[in-house]
Amino acid sequence: MKRIFQLLSFSMLVTALMLLTFTSCQKEDTEYYEDLKFSKETYFVPLGHELHVNIQRGNGDYEVVAADEALFEWDFSSENYYPGYFKFKGKKIGTTTLTVADKKNADKVNLTIHVVDPFQFFQVLEIMPQVKIKDNASSSKLEEIRQEILKYKNFEKQQVILLKANAKRDYYIFKDDKSISVDQILENGEFQINLFTNYGPSGLTLIKEGSSNSQHFKFYFPGNEVSDYLKVIIPKSSQKQELKASNRNYLAETPIPSSDYFHIYNDVTSEIAKKYPEVESASVFHYLHILFRIQESETAIDQNLLIKQ
């Protein structure tokens, strides 16, 4: 009888351990599922263009409902990125809510989607002087000339430029990528972009608000092809034109990829040559970084900059 009791006690202990292990596994399985998370709760989709939004945490299987399906198209993919990302394409200007539910743990996130006029952010990455001395001229003052050229720079490093392709074609300049709001605007006005083929670089003009003065720039891409990220704010009538630079002398050697960067420059030859007759050509180059992933950064973008007409 005592033997039977010992066997029963051992059997009950094994059963209890098995139940405890099973319960623990269930708990671990439940805890495995990630909470659904996006980098932000508000996104701005340019009209007629796509915005890619990565899911920061999730479990790969989602149910999506848009309050107003007329404003944008959406598609989900997990190709090359887990837990997946959405592609939004703006169809009509307006604001709606997108509810994303994770099917694995029923977690839900409500995203505010603004479909707005096409826009693009740029950051001034570097400012460089470019100078060419006449043949047989002395180069002893070359560094002095470079410093003189830099006095004609139009921006400061780290400044952010917003070009907004609305009817007015507004531009705004901010101190850096941490101060993108209406109360941090350093300068604003209207911009124009013209693409040229075969005849050299394209042109960018900034017309400052409240001033008759204009700043005229030429711009290049290192690979001579307009980045898709810049085409967002280029008039559609010009988008089919291929940018071909006929004067490669202006292109500085640069290791940065052509897709995310380009440079604009202003020719200051006439100003510099007055003081330094040995100068044949002089320009200030501004290297700009296209901030196409700024909506996934920690930068808070003031919605009044983008949804205000």
PDB file of C-alpha atoms in Angstrom:
ATOM      1  CA  MET A   1       0.000   0.000   0.000  1.00  0.00           C
ATOM      2  CA  LYS A   2       2.829   2.326   0.844  1.00  0.00           C
ATOM      3  CA  ARG A   3       4.441   1.480  -2.531  1.00  0.00           C
ATOM      4  CA  ILE A   4       1.217   2.366  -4.351  1.00  0.00           C
ATOM      5  CA  PHE A   5       1.002   5.674  -2.477  1.00  0.00           C
ATOM      6  CA  GLN A   6       4.599   6.505  -3.411  1.00  0.00           C
ATOM      7  CA  LEU A   7       3.850   5.722  -7.060  1.00  0.00           C
ATOM      8  CA  LEU A   8       0.749   7.899  -6.975  1.00  0.00           C
ATOM      9  CA  SER A   9       2.693  10.750  -5.352  1.00  0.00           C
ATOM     10  CA  PHE A  10       5.412  10.478  -8.013  1.00  0.00           C
ATOM     11  CA  SER A  11       2.788  10.361 -10.780  1.00  0.00           C
ATOM     12  CA  MET A  12       1.025  13.427  -9.395  1.00  0.00           C
ATOM     13  CA  LEU A  13       4.374  15.284  -9.200  1.00  0.00           C
ATOM     14  CA  VAL A  14       5.179  14.467 -12.834  1.00  0.00           C
ATOM     15  CA  THR A  15       1.690  15.580 -13.873  1.00  0.00           C
ATOM     16  CA  ALA A  16       2.072  18.833 -11.949  1.00  0.00           C
ATOM     17  CA  LEU A  17       5.443  19.482 -13.574  1.00  0.00           C
ATOM     18  CA  MET A  18       3.988  18.791 -17.014  1.00  0.00           C
ATOM     19  CA  LEU A  19       1.091  21.186 -16.368  1.00  0.00           C
ATOM     20  CA  LEU A  20       3.515  23.814 -15.087  1.00  0.00           C
ATOM     21  CA  THR A  21       5.720  23.398 -18.181  1.00  0.00           C
ATOM     22  CA  PHE A  22       2.691  23.571 -20.515  1.00  0.00           C
ATOM     23  CA  THR A  23       1.403  26.686 -18.756  1.00  0.00           C
ATOM     24  CA  SER A  24       4.850  28.251 -18.938  1.00  0.00           C
ATOM     25  CA  CYS A  25       5.095  27.515 -22.661  1.00  0.00           C
ATOM     26  CA  GLN A  26       1.680  29.041 -23.228  1.00  0.00           C
ATOM     27  CA  LYS A  27       2.780  32.137 -21.353  1.00  0.00           C
ATOM     28  CA  GLU A  28       5.972  32.326 -23.372  1.00  0.00           C
ATOM     29  CA  ASP A  29       4.012  31.946 -26.628  1.00  0.00           C
ATOM     30  CA  THR A  30       1.705  34.781 -25.592  1.00  0.00           C
ATOM     31  CA  GLU A  31       4.600  37.046 -24.712  1.00  0.00           C
ATOM     32  CA  TYR A  32       6.337  36.303 -28.005  1.00  0.00           C
ATOM     33  CA  TYR A  33       3.953  38.472 -30.016  1.00  0.00           C
ATOM     34  CA  GLU A  34       5.239  42.019 -30.429  1.00  0.00           C
ATOM     35  CA  ASP A  35       3.089  45.048 -29.730  1.00  0.00           C
ATOM     36  CA  LEU A  36       2.208  46.830 -32.963  1.00  0.00           C
ATOM     37  CA  LYS A  37       4.212  50.030 -33.349  1.00  0.00           C
ATOM     38  CA  PHE A  38       4.912  52.681 -36.004  1.00  0.00           C
ATOM     39  CA  SER A  39       7.501  55.443 -35.700  1.00  0.00           C
ATOM     40  CA  LYS A  40       4.748  58.084 -35.749  1.00  0.00           C
ATOM     41  CA  GLU A  41       0.987  58.392 -35.616  1.00  0.00           C
ATOM     42  CA  THR A  42       0.726  61.038 -38.378  1.00  0.00           C
ATOM     43  CA  TYR A  43       1.992  60.814 -41.963  1.00  0.00           C
ATOM     44  CA  PHE A  44       1.890  63.161 -44.950  1.00  0.00           C
ATOM     45  CA  VAL A  45       1.381  61.565 -48.364  1.00  0.00           C
ATOM     46  CA  PRO A  46       2.201  63.721 -51.413  1.00  0.00           C
ATOM     47  CA  LEU A  47      -0.634  63.875 -53.923  1.00  0.00           C
ATOM     48  CA  GLY A  48       0.126  61.610 -56.887  1.00  0.00           C
ATOM     49  CA  HIS A  49       3.207  60.115 -55.228  1.00  0.00           C
ATOM     50  CA  GLU A  50       4.065  57.242 -52.915  1.00  0.00           C
ATOM     51  CA  LEU A  51       5.126  57.198 -49.292  1.00  0.00           C
ATOM     52  CA  HIS A  52       6.694  54.082 -47.739  1.00  0.00           C
ATOM     53  CA  VAL A  53       6.049  53.608 -44.017  1.00  0.00           C
ATOM     54  CA  ASN A  54       7.877  50.876 -42.118  1.00  0.00           C
ATOM     55  CA  ILE A  55       6.247  49.004 -39.257  1.00  0.00           C
ATOM     56  CA  GLN A  56       8.670  49.160 -36.336  1.00  0.00           C
ATOM     57  CA  ARG A  57       7.166  46.238 -34.398  1.00  0.00           C
ATOM     58  CA  GLY A  58       4.485  43.744 -35.358  1.00  0.00           C
ATOM     59  CA  ASN A  59       3.865  40.149 -36.319  1.00  0.00           C
ATOM     60  CA  GLY A  60       3.549  40.255 -40.113  1.00  0.00           C
ATOM     61  CA  ASP A  61      -0.198  39.740 -40.546  1.00  0.00           C
ATOM     62  CA  TYR A  62      -2.529  42.760 -40.401  1.00  0.00           C
ATOM     63  CA  GLU A  63      -6.059  43.915 -41.047  1.00  0.00           C
ATOM     64  CA  VAL A  64      -6.340  47.443 -42.445  1.00  0.00           C
ATOM     65  CA  VAL A  65      -9.367  49.741 -42.614  1.00  0.00           C
ATOM     66  CA  ALA A  66      -9.366  53.294 -44.007  1.00  0.00           C
ATOM     67  CA  ALA A  67     -12.102  55.686 -42.882  1.00  0.00           C
ATOM     68  CA  ASP A  68     -12.045  57.350 -46.325  1.00  0.00           C
ATOM     69  CA  GLU A  69     -10.755  55.082 -49.081  1.00  0.00           C
ATOM     70  CA  ALA A  70     -11.074  57.815 -51.719  1.00  0.00           C
ATOM     71  CA  LEU A  71      -8.035  59.734 -50.467  1.00  0.00           C
ATOM     72  CA  PHE A  72      -5.267  57.216 -51.076  1.00  0.00           C
ATOM     73  CA  GLU A  73      -4.339  53.756 -52.244  1.00  0.00           C
ATOM     74  CA  TRP A  74      -2.345  51.446 -50.028  1.00  0.00           C
ATOM     75  CA  ASP A  75      -0.423  48.223 -50.346  1.00  0.00           C
ATOM     76  CA  PHE A  76       1.378  46.055 -47.806  1.00  0.00           C
ATOM     77  CA  SER A  77       4.612  44.155 -48.296  1.00  0.00           C
ATOM     78  CA  SER A  78       7.086  42.282 -46.111  1.00  0.00           C
ATOM     79  CA  GLU A  79       9.618  41.725 -48.880  1.00  0.00           C
ATOM     80  CA  ASN A  80      13.145  42.366 -47.577  1.00  0.00           C
ATOM     81  CA  TYR A  81      11.727  43.909 -44.404  1.00  0.00           C
ATOM     82  CA  TYR A  82      10.014  42.277 -41.420  1.00  0.00           C
ATOM     83  CA  PRO A  83       7.546  43.010 -39.840  1.00  0.00           C
ATOM     84  CA  GLY A  84       6.534  44.751 -43.081  1.00  0.00           C
ATOM     85  CA  TYR A  85       5.811  48.159 -44.552  1.00  0.00           C
ATOM     86  CA  PHE A  86       3.007  50.054 -46.242  1.00  0.00           C
ATOM     87  CA  LYS A  87       3.044  51.955 -49.519  1.00  0.00           C
ATOM     88  CA  PHE A  88       0.588  54.840 -49.635  1.00  0.00           C
ATOM     89  CA  LYS A  89      -0.201  56.752 -52.824  1.00  0.00           C
ATOM     90  CA  GLY A  90      -2.121  60.015 -52.574  1.00  0.00           C
ATOM     91  CA  LYS A  91      -5.222  60.309 -54.781  1.00  0.00           C
ATOM     92  CA  LYS A  92      -7.103  63.272 -53.310  1.00  0.00           C
ATOM     93  CA  ILE A  93      -6.123  66.000 -50.863  1.00  0.00           C
ATOM     94  CA  GLY A  94      -7.681  65.499 -47.451  1.00  0.00           C
ATOM     95  CA  THR A  95      -7.301  63.823 -44.060  1.00  0.00           C
ATOM     96  CA  THR A  96      -8.465  60.432 -42.858  1.00  0.00           C
ATOM     97  CA  THR A  97      -7.727  57.713 -40.313  1.00  0.00           C
ATOM     98  CA  LEU A  98      -6.169  54.351 -41.082  1.00  0.00           C
ATOM     99  CA  THR A  99      -6.698  51.581 -38.520  1.00  0.00           C
ATOM    100  CA  VAL A 100      -4.105  48.794 -38.570  1.00  0.00           C
ATOM    101  CA  ALA A 101      -4.850  45.688 -36.495  1.00  0.00           C
ATOM    102  CA  ASP A 102      -2.340  42.932 -35.795  1.00  0.00           C
ATOM    103  CA  LYS A 103      -4.135  39.621 -36.316  1.00  0.00           C
ATOM    104  CA  LYS A 104      -1.790  37.710 -34.001  1.00  0.00           C
ATOM    105  CA  ASN A 105      -2.532  39.647 -30.812  1.00  0.00           C
ATOM    106  CA  ALA A 106      -5.436  41.978 -31.774  1.00  0.00           C
ATOM    107  CA  ASP A 107      -3.292  45.038 -31.104  1.00  0.00           C
ATOM    108  CA  LYS A 108      -4.520  48.137 -32.986  1.00  0.00           C
ATOM    109  CA  VAL A 109      -2.967  51.429 -34.080  1.00  0.00           C
ATOM    110  CA  ASN A 110      -4.789  54.412 -35.551  1.00  0.00           C
ATOM    111  CA  LEU A 111      -2.748  56.447 -38.031  1.00  0.00           C
ATOM    112  CA  THR A 112      -3.680  59.920 -39.246  1.00  0.00           C
ATOM    113  CA  ILE A 113      -3.014  60.213 -42.972  1.00  0.00           C
ATOM    114  CA  HIS A 114      -2.866  63.642 -44.605  1.00  0.00           C
ATOM    115  CA  VAL A 115      -2.815  63.691 -48.402  1.00  0.00           C
ATOM    116  CA  VAL A 116      -1.172  67.010 -49.246  1.00  0.00           C
ATOM    117  CA  ASP A 117       0.433  68.957 -52.080  1.00  0.00           C
ATOM    118  CA  PRO A 118       3.687  67.333 -53.221  1.00  0.00           C
ATOM    119  CA  PHE A 119       6.654  68.419 -51.087  1.00  0.00           C
ATOM    120  CA  GLN A 120      10.260  67.558 -50.369  1.00  0.00           C
ATOM    121  CA  PHE A 121      12.760  68.331 -47.614  1.00  0.00           C
ATOM    122  CA  PHE A 122      16.475  68.908 -48.191  1.00  0.00           C
ATOM    123  CA  GLN A 123      19.348  69.478 -45.796  1.00  0.00           C
ATOM    124  CA  VAL A 124      22.474  71.485 -46.600  1.00  0.00           C
ATOM    125  CA  LEU A 125      25.181  68.913 -46.037  1.00  0.00           C
ATOM    126  CA  GLU A 126      28.287  70.768 -47.195  1.00  0.00           C
ATOM    127  CA  ILE A 127      29.296  74.095 -48.753  1.00  0.00           C
ATOM    128  CA  MET A 128      32.358  74.197 -50.977  1.00  0.00           C
ATOM    129  CA  PRO A 129      34.104  76.841 -53.101  1.00  0.00           C
ATOM    130  CA  GLN A 130      35.047  75.941 -56.685  1.00  0.00           C
ATOM    131  CA  VAL A 131      37.625  78.045 -58.528  1.00  0.00           C
ATOM    132  CA  LYS A 132      39.575  77.825 -61.778  1.00  0.00           C
ATOM    133  CA  ILE A 133      42.664  79.979 -62.323  1.00  0.00           C
ATOM    134  CA  LYS A 134      43.601  81.278 -65.767  1.00  0.00           C
ATOM    135  CA  ASP A 135      46.435  79.518 -67.572  1.00  0.00           C
ATOM    136  CA  ASN A 136      49.901  80.724 -66.534  1.00  0.00           C
ATOM    137  CA  ALA A 137      48.394  82.681 -63.601  1.00  0.00           C
ATOM    138  CA  SER A 138      49.871  82.358 -60.127  1.00  0.00           C
ATOM    139  CA  SER A 139      48.061  80.058 -57.687  1.00  0.00           C
ATOM    140  CA  SER A 140      49.650  81.615 -54.599  1.00  0.00           C
ATOM    141  CA  LYS A 141      46.348  83.196 -53.532  1.00  0.00           C
ATOM    142  CA  LEU A 142      44.230  80.117 -54.193  1.00  0.00           C
ATOM    143  CA  GLU A 143      43.236  79.518 -50.552  1.00  0.00           C
ATOM    144  CA  GLU A 144      42.528  83.214 -50.056  1.00  0.00           C
ATOM    145  CA  ILE A 145      40.279  83.148 -53.131  1.00  0.00           C
ATOM    146  CA  ARG A 146      38.403  80.108 -51.828  1.00  0.00           C
ATOM    147  CA  GLN A 147      37.669  81.887 -48.569  1.00  0.00           C
ATOM    148  CA  GLU A 148      36.451  84.926 -50.509  1.00  0.00           C
ATOM    149  CA  ILE A 149      34.117  82.717 -52.560  1.00  0.00           C
ATOM    150  CA  LEU A 150      32.585  81.284 -49.374  1.00  0.00           C
ATOM    151  CA  LYS A 151      31.407  84.788 -48.432  1.00  0.00           C
ATOM    152  CA  TYR A 152      28.837  84.393 -51.215  1.00  0.00           C
ATOM    153  CA  LYS A 153      27.272  81.225 -49.806  1.00  0.00           C
ATOM    154  CA  ASN A 154      23.483  81.307 -49.742  1.00  0.00           C
ATOM    155  CA  PHE A 155      22.806  78.861 -46.897  1.00  0.00           C
ATOM    156  CA  GLU A 156      24.413  77.557 -43.731  1.00  0.00           C
ATOM    157  CA  LYS A 157      25.342  73.925 -43.078  1.00  0.00           C
ATOM    158  CA  GLN A 158      22.538  71.823 -41.581  1.00  0.00           C
ATOM    159  CA  GLN A 159      19.822  74.226 -42.714  1.00  0.00           C
ATOM    160  CA  VAL A 160      16.709  72.491 -44.028  1.00  0.00           C
ATOM    161  CA  ILE A 161      14.860  73.639 -47.132  1.00  0.00           C
ATOM    162  CA  LEU A 162      11.241  72.686 -47.765  1.00  0.00           C
ATOM    163  CA  LEU A 163       9.915  72.971 -51.319  1.00  0.00           C
ATOM    164  CA  LYS A 164       6.149  72.640 -51.548  1.00  0.00           C
ATOM    165  CA  ALA A 165       4.604  72.128 -54.983  1.00  0.00           C
ATOM    166  CA  ASN A 166       1.294  73.843 -54.322  1.00  0.00           C
ATOM    167  CA  ALA A 167      -0.245  76.419 -56.663  1.00  0.00           C
ATOM    168  CA  LYS A 168       1.990  79.122 -55.195  1.00  0.00           C
ATOM    169  CA  ARG A 169       5.081  76.839 -55.046  1.00  0.00           C
ATOM    170  CA  ASP A 170       6.222  77.873 -51.579  1.00  0.00           C
ATOM    171  CA  TYR A 171       9.667  77.346 -50.111  1.00  0.00           C
ATOM    172  CA  TYR A 172      10.721  77.556 -46.449  1.00  0.00           C
ATOM    173  CA  ILE A 173      14.137  77.522 -44.782  1.00  0.00           C
ATOM    174  CA  PHE A 174      14.762  76.257 -41.227  1.00  0.00           C
ATOM    175  CA  LYS A 175      17.834  76.251 -38.984  1.00  0.00           C
ATOM    176  CA  ASP A 176      18.115  72.449 -38.860  1.00  0.00           C
ATOM    177  CA  ASP A 177      16.079  69.243 -38.930  1.00  0.00           C
ATOM    178  CA  LYS A 178      14.994  69.691 -35.295  1.00  0.00           C
ATOM    179  CA  SER A 179      13.129  72.961 -35.875  1.00  0.00           C
ATOM    180  CA  ILE A 180      10.655  72.292 -38.676  1.00  0.00           C
ATOM    181  CA  SER A 181       7.680  74.367 -37.580  1.00  0.00           C
ATOM    182  CA  VAL A 182       5.916  77.571 -38.610  1.00  0.00           C
ATOM    183  CA  ASP A 183       7.459  79.546 -35.747  1.00  0.00           C
ATOM    184  CA  GLN A 184      10.991  78.493 -36.758  1.00  0.00           C
ATOM    185  CA  ILE A 185      10.973  79.725 -40.356  1.00  0.00           C
ATOM    186  CA  LEU A 186      14.145  81.678 -41.183  1.00  0.00           C
ATOM    187  CA  GLU A 187      13.037  82.614 -44.690  1.00  0.00           C
ATOM    188  CA  ASN A 188      10.221  81.812 -47.095  1.00  0.00           C
ATOM    189  CA  GLY A 189       8.911  82.742 -50.507  1.00  0.00           C
ATOM    190  CA  GLU A 190       8.258  81.143 -53.896  1.00  0.00           C
ATOM    191  CA  PHE A 191      10.444  78.820 -55.948  1.00  0.00           C
ATOM    192  CA  GLN A 192      10.714  77.842 -59.595  1.00  0.00           C
ATOM    193  CA  ILE A 193      12.414  74.851 -61.184  1.00  0.00           C
ATOM    194  CA  ASN A 194      13.316  74.578 -64.861  1.00  0.00           C
ATOM    195  CA  LEU A 195      14.808  71.477 -66.456  1.00  0.00           C
ATOM    196  CA  PHE A 196      17.039  71.780 -69.467  1.00  0.00           C
ATOM    197  CA  THR A 197      18.263  69.044 -71.790  1.00  0.00           C
ATOM    198  CA  ASN A 198      21.622  68.970 -73.557  1.00  0.00           C
ATOM    199  CA  TYR A 199      22.351  72.597 -72.712  1.00  0.00           C
ATOM    200  CA  GLY A 200      23.793  72.221 -69.249  1.00  0.00           C
ATOM    201  CA  PRO A 201      22.379  72.188 -65.750  1.00  0.00           C
ATOM    202  CA  SER A 202      18.832  72.875 -64.666  1.00  0.00           C
ATOM    203  CA  GLY A 203      17.826  75.957 -62.734  1.00  0.00           C
ATOM    204  CA  LEU A 204      16.330  76.656 -59.323  1.00  0.00           C
ATOM    205  CA  THR A 205      15.104  80.149 -58.420  1.00  0.00           C
ATOM    206  CA  LEU A 206      14.143  81.283 -54.914  1.00  0.00           C
ATOM    207  CA  ILE A 207      12.101  84.483 -54.665  1.00  0.00           C
ATOM    208  CA  LYS A 208      12.112  85.722 -51.095  1.00  0.00           C
ATOM    209  CA  GLU A 209       8.808  86.829 -49.560  1.00  0.00           C
ATOM    210  CA  GLY A 210       8.559  90.614 -49.367  1.00  0.00           C
ATOM    211  CA  SER A 211      11.590  91.185 -51.567  1.00  0.00           C
ATOM    212  CA  SER A 212      12.140  91.807 -55.259  1.00  0.00           C
ATOM    213  CA  ASN A 213      15.513  90.035 -55.074  1.00  0.00           C
ATOM    214  CA  SER A 214      15.827  86.516 -56.421  1.00  0.00           C
ATOM    215  CA  GLN A 215      18.480  83.833 -55.905  1.00  0.00           C
ATOM    216  CA  HIS A 216      19.277  81.888 -59.057  1.00  0.00           C
ATOM    217  CA  PHE A 217      20.994  78.512 -58.816  1.00  0.00           C
ATOM    218  CA  LYS A 218      21.959  75.751 -61.183  1.00  0.00           C
ATOM    219  CA  PHE A 219      21.798  72.179 -59.986  1.00  0.00           C
ATOM    220  CA  TYR A 220      23.435  68.870 -60.841  1.00  0.00           C
ATOM    221  CA  PHE A 221      23.113  65.265 -59.836  1.00  0.00           C
ATOM    222  CA  PRO A 222      26.394  63.353 -59.699  1.00  0.00           C
ATOM    223  CA  GLY A 223      24.972  60.789 -62.117  1.00  0.00           C
ATOM    224  CA  ASN A 224      23.256  63.375 -64.347  1.00  0.00           C
ATOM    225  CA  GLU A 225      19.839  61.831 -63.701  1.00  0.00           C
ATOM    226  CA  VAL A 226      17.176  63.590 -61.674  1.00  0.00           C
ATOM    227  CA  SER A 227      16.442  61.633 -58.504  1.00  0.00           C
ATOM    228  CA  ASP A 228      12.929  60.269 -58.159  1.00  0.00           C
ATOM    229  CA  TYR A 229      12.791  61.996 -54.787  1.00  0.00           C
ATOM    230  CA  LEU A 230      13.322  65.375 -56.421  1.00  0.00           C
ATOM    231  CA  LYS A 231      10.781  64.692 -59.156  1.00  0.00           C
ATOM    232  CA  VAL A 232       8.094  64.966 -56.476  1.00  0.00           C
ATOM    233  CA  ILE A 233       8.316  68.775 -56.687  1.00  0.00           C
ATOM    234  CA  ILE A 234       9.297  69.131 -60.377  1.00  0.00           C
ATOM    235  CA  PRO A 235       6.409  70.144 -62.716  1.00  0.00           C
ATOM    236  CA  LYS A 236       5.020  67.095 -64.494  1.00  0.00           C
ATOM    237  CA  SER A 237       5.528  68.800 -67.837  1.00  0.00           C
ATOM    238  CA  SER A 238       9.277  68.613 -67.199  1.00  0.00           C
ATOM    239  CA  GLN A 239       9.514  65.171 -65.628  1.00  0.00           C
ATOM    240  CA  LYS A 240       9.926  63.328 -68.943  1.00  0.00           C
ATOM    241  CA  GLN A 241      12.990  65.364 -69.797  1.00  0.00           C
ATOM    242  CA  GLU A 242      16.321  63.744 -69.065  1.00  0.00           C
ATOM    243  CA  LEU A 243      18.826  65.912 -67.234  1.00  0.00           C
ATOM    244  CA  LYS A 244      22.127  65.926 -69.107  1.00  0.00           C
ATOM    245  CA  ALA A 245      25.009  68.069 -67.958  1.00  0.00           C
ATOM    246  CA  SER A 246      27.103  69.366 -70.848  1.00  0.00           C
ATOM    247  CA  ASN A 247      29.747  71.034 -68.664  1.00  0.00           C
ATOM    248  CA  ARG A 248      31.359  68.420 -66.441  1.00  0.00           C
ATOM    249  CA  ASN A 249      34.041  70.867 -65.244  1.00  0.00           C
ATOM    250  CA  TYR A 250      31.716  72.048 -62.495  1.00  0.00           C
ATOM    251  CA  LEU A 251      31.211  68.594 -61.066  1.00  0.00           C
ATOM    252  CA  ALA A 252      33.299  68.001 -57.970  1.00  0.00           C
ATOM    253  CA  GLU A 253      34.485  64.502 -57.151  1.00  0.00           C
ATOM    254  CA  THR A 254      32.110  63.087 -54.582  1.00  0.00           C
ATOM    255  CA  PRO A 255      31.575  59.582 -53.145  1.00  0.00           C
ATOM    256  CA  ILE A 256      27.955  60.240 -52.184  1.00  0.00           C
ATOM    257  CA  PRO A 257      25.288  58.338 -54.158  1.00  0.00           C
ATOM    258  CA  SER A 258      23.288  60.222 -56.761  1.00  0.00           C
ATOM    259  CA  SER A 259      19.875  59.022 -55.584  1.00  0.00           C
ATOM    260  CA  ASP A 260      19.823  60.866 -52.248  1.00  0.00           C
ATOM    261  CA  TYR A 261      22.045  63.852 -52.943  1.00  0.00           C
ATOM    262  CA  PHE A 262      22.437  66.645 -55.449  1.00  0.00           C
ATOM    263  CA  HIS A 263      24.137  69.999 -55.500  1.00  0.00           C
ATOM    264  CA  ILE A 264      23.188  73.521 -56.451  1.00  0.00           C
ATOM    265  CA  TYR A 265      25.623  76.285 -57.151  1.00  0.00           C
ATOM    266  CA  ASN A 266      25.721  79.977 -57.931  1.00  0.00           C
ATOM    267  CA  ASP A 267      28.308  81.467 -60.264  1.00  0.00           C
ATOM    268  CA  VAL A 268      30.182  84.336 -58.602  1.00  0.00           C
ATOM    269  CA  THR A 269      32.902  84.707 -61.228  1.00  0.00           C
ATOM    270  CA  SER A 270      32.178  88.363 -61.976  1.00  0.00           C
ATOM    271  CA  GLU A 271      32.287  89.348 -58.278  1.00  0.00           C
ATOM    272  CA  ILE A 272      35.472  87.409 -57.504  1.00  0.00           C
ATOM    273  CA  ALA A 273      37.307  88.481 -60.683  1.00  0.00           C
ATOM    274  CA  LYS A 274      36.992  92.137 -59.696  1.00  0.00           C
ATOM    275  CA  LYS A 275      39.323  91.480 -56.781  1.00  0.00           C
ATOM    276  CA  TYR A 276      41.300  88.595 -58.302  1.00  0.00           C
ATOM    277  CA  PRO A 277      41.819  89.090 -62.070  1.00  0.00           C
ATOM    278  CA  GLU A 278      43.607  85.730 -62.315  1.00  0.00           C
ATOM    279  CA  VAL A 279      40.286  83.904 -61.712  1.00  0.00           C
ATOM    280  CA  GLU A 280      38.656  82.355 -64.775  1.00  0.00           C
ATOM    281  CA  SER A 281      35.593  80.933 -63.012  1.00  0.00           C
ATOM    282  CA  ALA A 282      34.301  80.758 -59.431  1.00  0.00           C
ATOM    283  CA  SER A 283      31.222  79.167 -57.875  1.00  0.00           C
ATOM    284  CA  VAL A 284      29.799  78.246 -54.483  1.00  0.00           C
ATOM    285  CA  PHE A 285      28.565  74.651 -54.338  1.00  0.00           C
ATOM    286  CA  HIS A 286      25.899  73.622 -51.816  1.00  0.00           C
ATOM    287  CA  TYR A 287      25.570  69.857 -51.371  1.00  0.00           C
ATOM    288  CA  LEU A 288      21.984  68.946 -50.464  1.00  0.00           C
ATOM    289  CA  HIS A 289      20.790  65.725 -48.880  1.00  0.00           C
ATOM    290  CA  ILE A 290      17.260  64.679 -49.833  1.00  0.00           C
ATOM    291  CA  LEU A 291      15.465  63.859 -46.569  1.00  0.00           C
ATOM    292  CA  PHE A 292      13.067  61.320 -48.044  1.00  0.00           C
ATOM    293  CA  ARG A 293      12.824  59.331 -44.786  1.00  0.00           C
ATOM    294  CA  ILE A 294      12.271  62.330 -42.538  1.00  0.00           C
ATOM    295  CA  GLN A 295       8.760  61.087 -41.686  1.00  0.00           C
ATOM    296  CA  GLU A 296      10.309  58.088 -39.952  1.00  0.00           C
ATOM    297  CA  SER A 297      12.790  60.152 -37.956  1.00  0.00           C
ATOM    298  CA  GLU A 298      12.287  61.800 -34.580  1.00  0.00           C
ATOM    299  CA  THR A 299      11.667  65.131 -36.292  1.00  0.00           C
ATOM    300  CA  ALA A 300       8.247  66.588 -35.509  1.00  0.00           C
ATOM    301  CA  ILE A 301       6.839  68.209 -38.648  1.00  0.00           C
ATOM    302  CA  ASP A 302       4.324  70.993 -38.083  1.00  0.00           C
ATOM    303  CA  GLN A 303       1.200  69.953 -39.991  1.00  0.00           C
ATOM    304  CA  ASN A 304       0.396  73.599 -40.795  1.00  0.00           C
ATOM    305  CA  LEU A 305       3.428  73.654 -43.077  1.00  0.00           C
ATOM    306  CA  LEU A 306       2.019  70.907 -45.274  1.00  0.00           C
ATOM    307  CA  ILE A 307      -1.773  70.913 -45.068  1.00  0.00           C
ATOM    308  CA  LYS A 308      -2.186  74.702 -45.143  1.00  0.00           C
ATOM    309  CA  GLN A 309      -3.019  75.882 -48.671  1.00  0.00           C
TER     310      GLN A 309
END
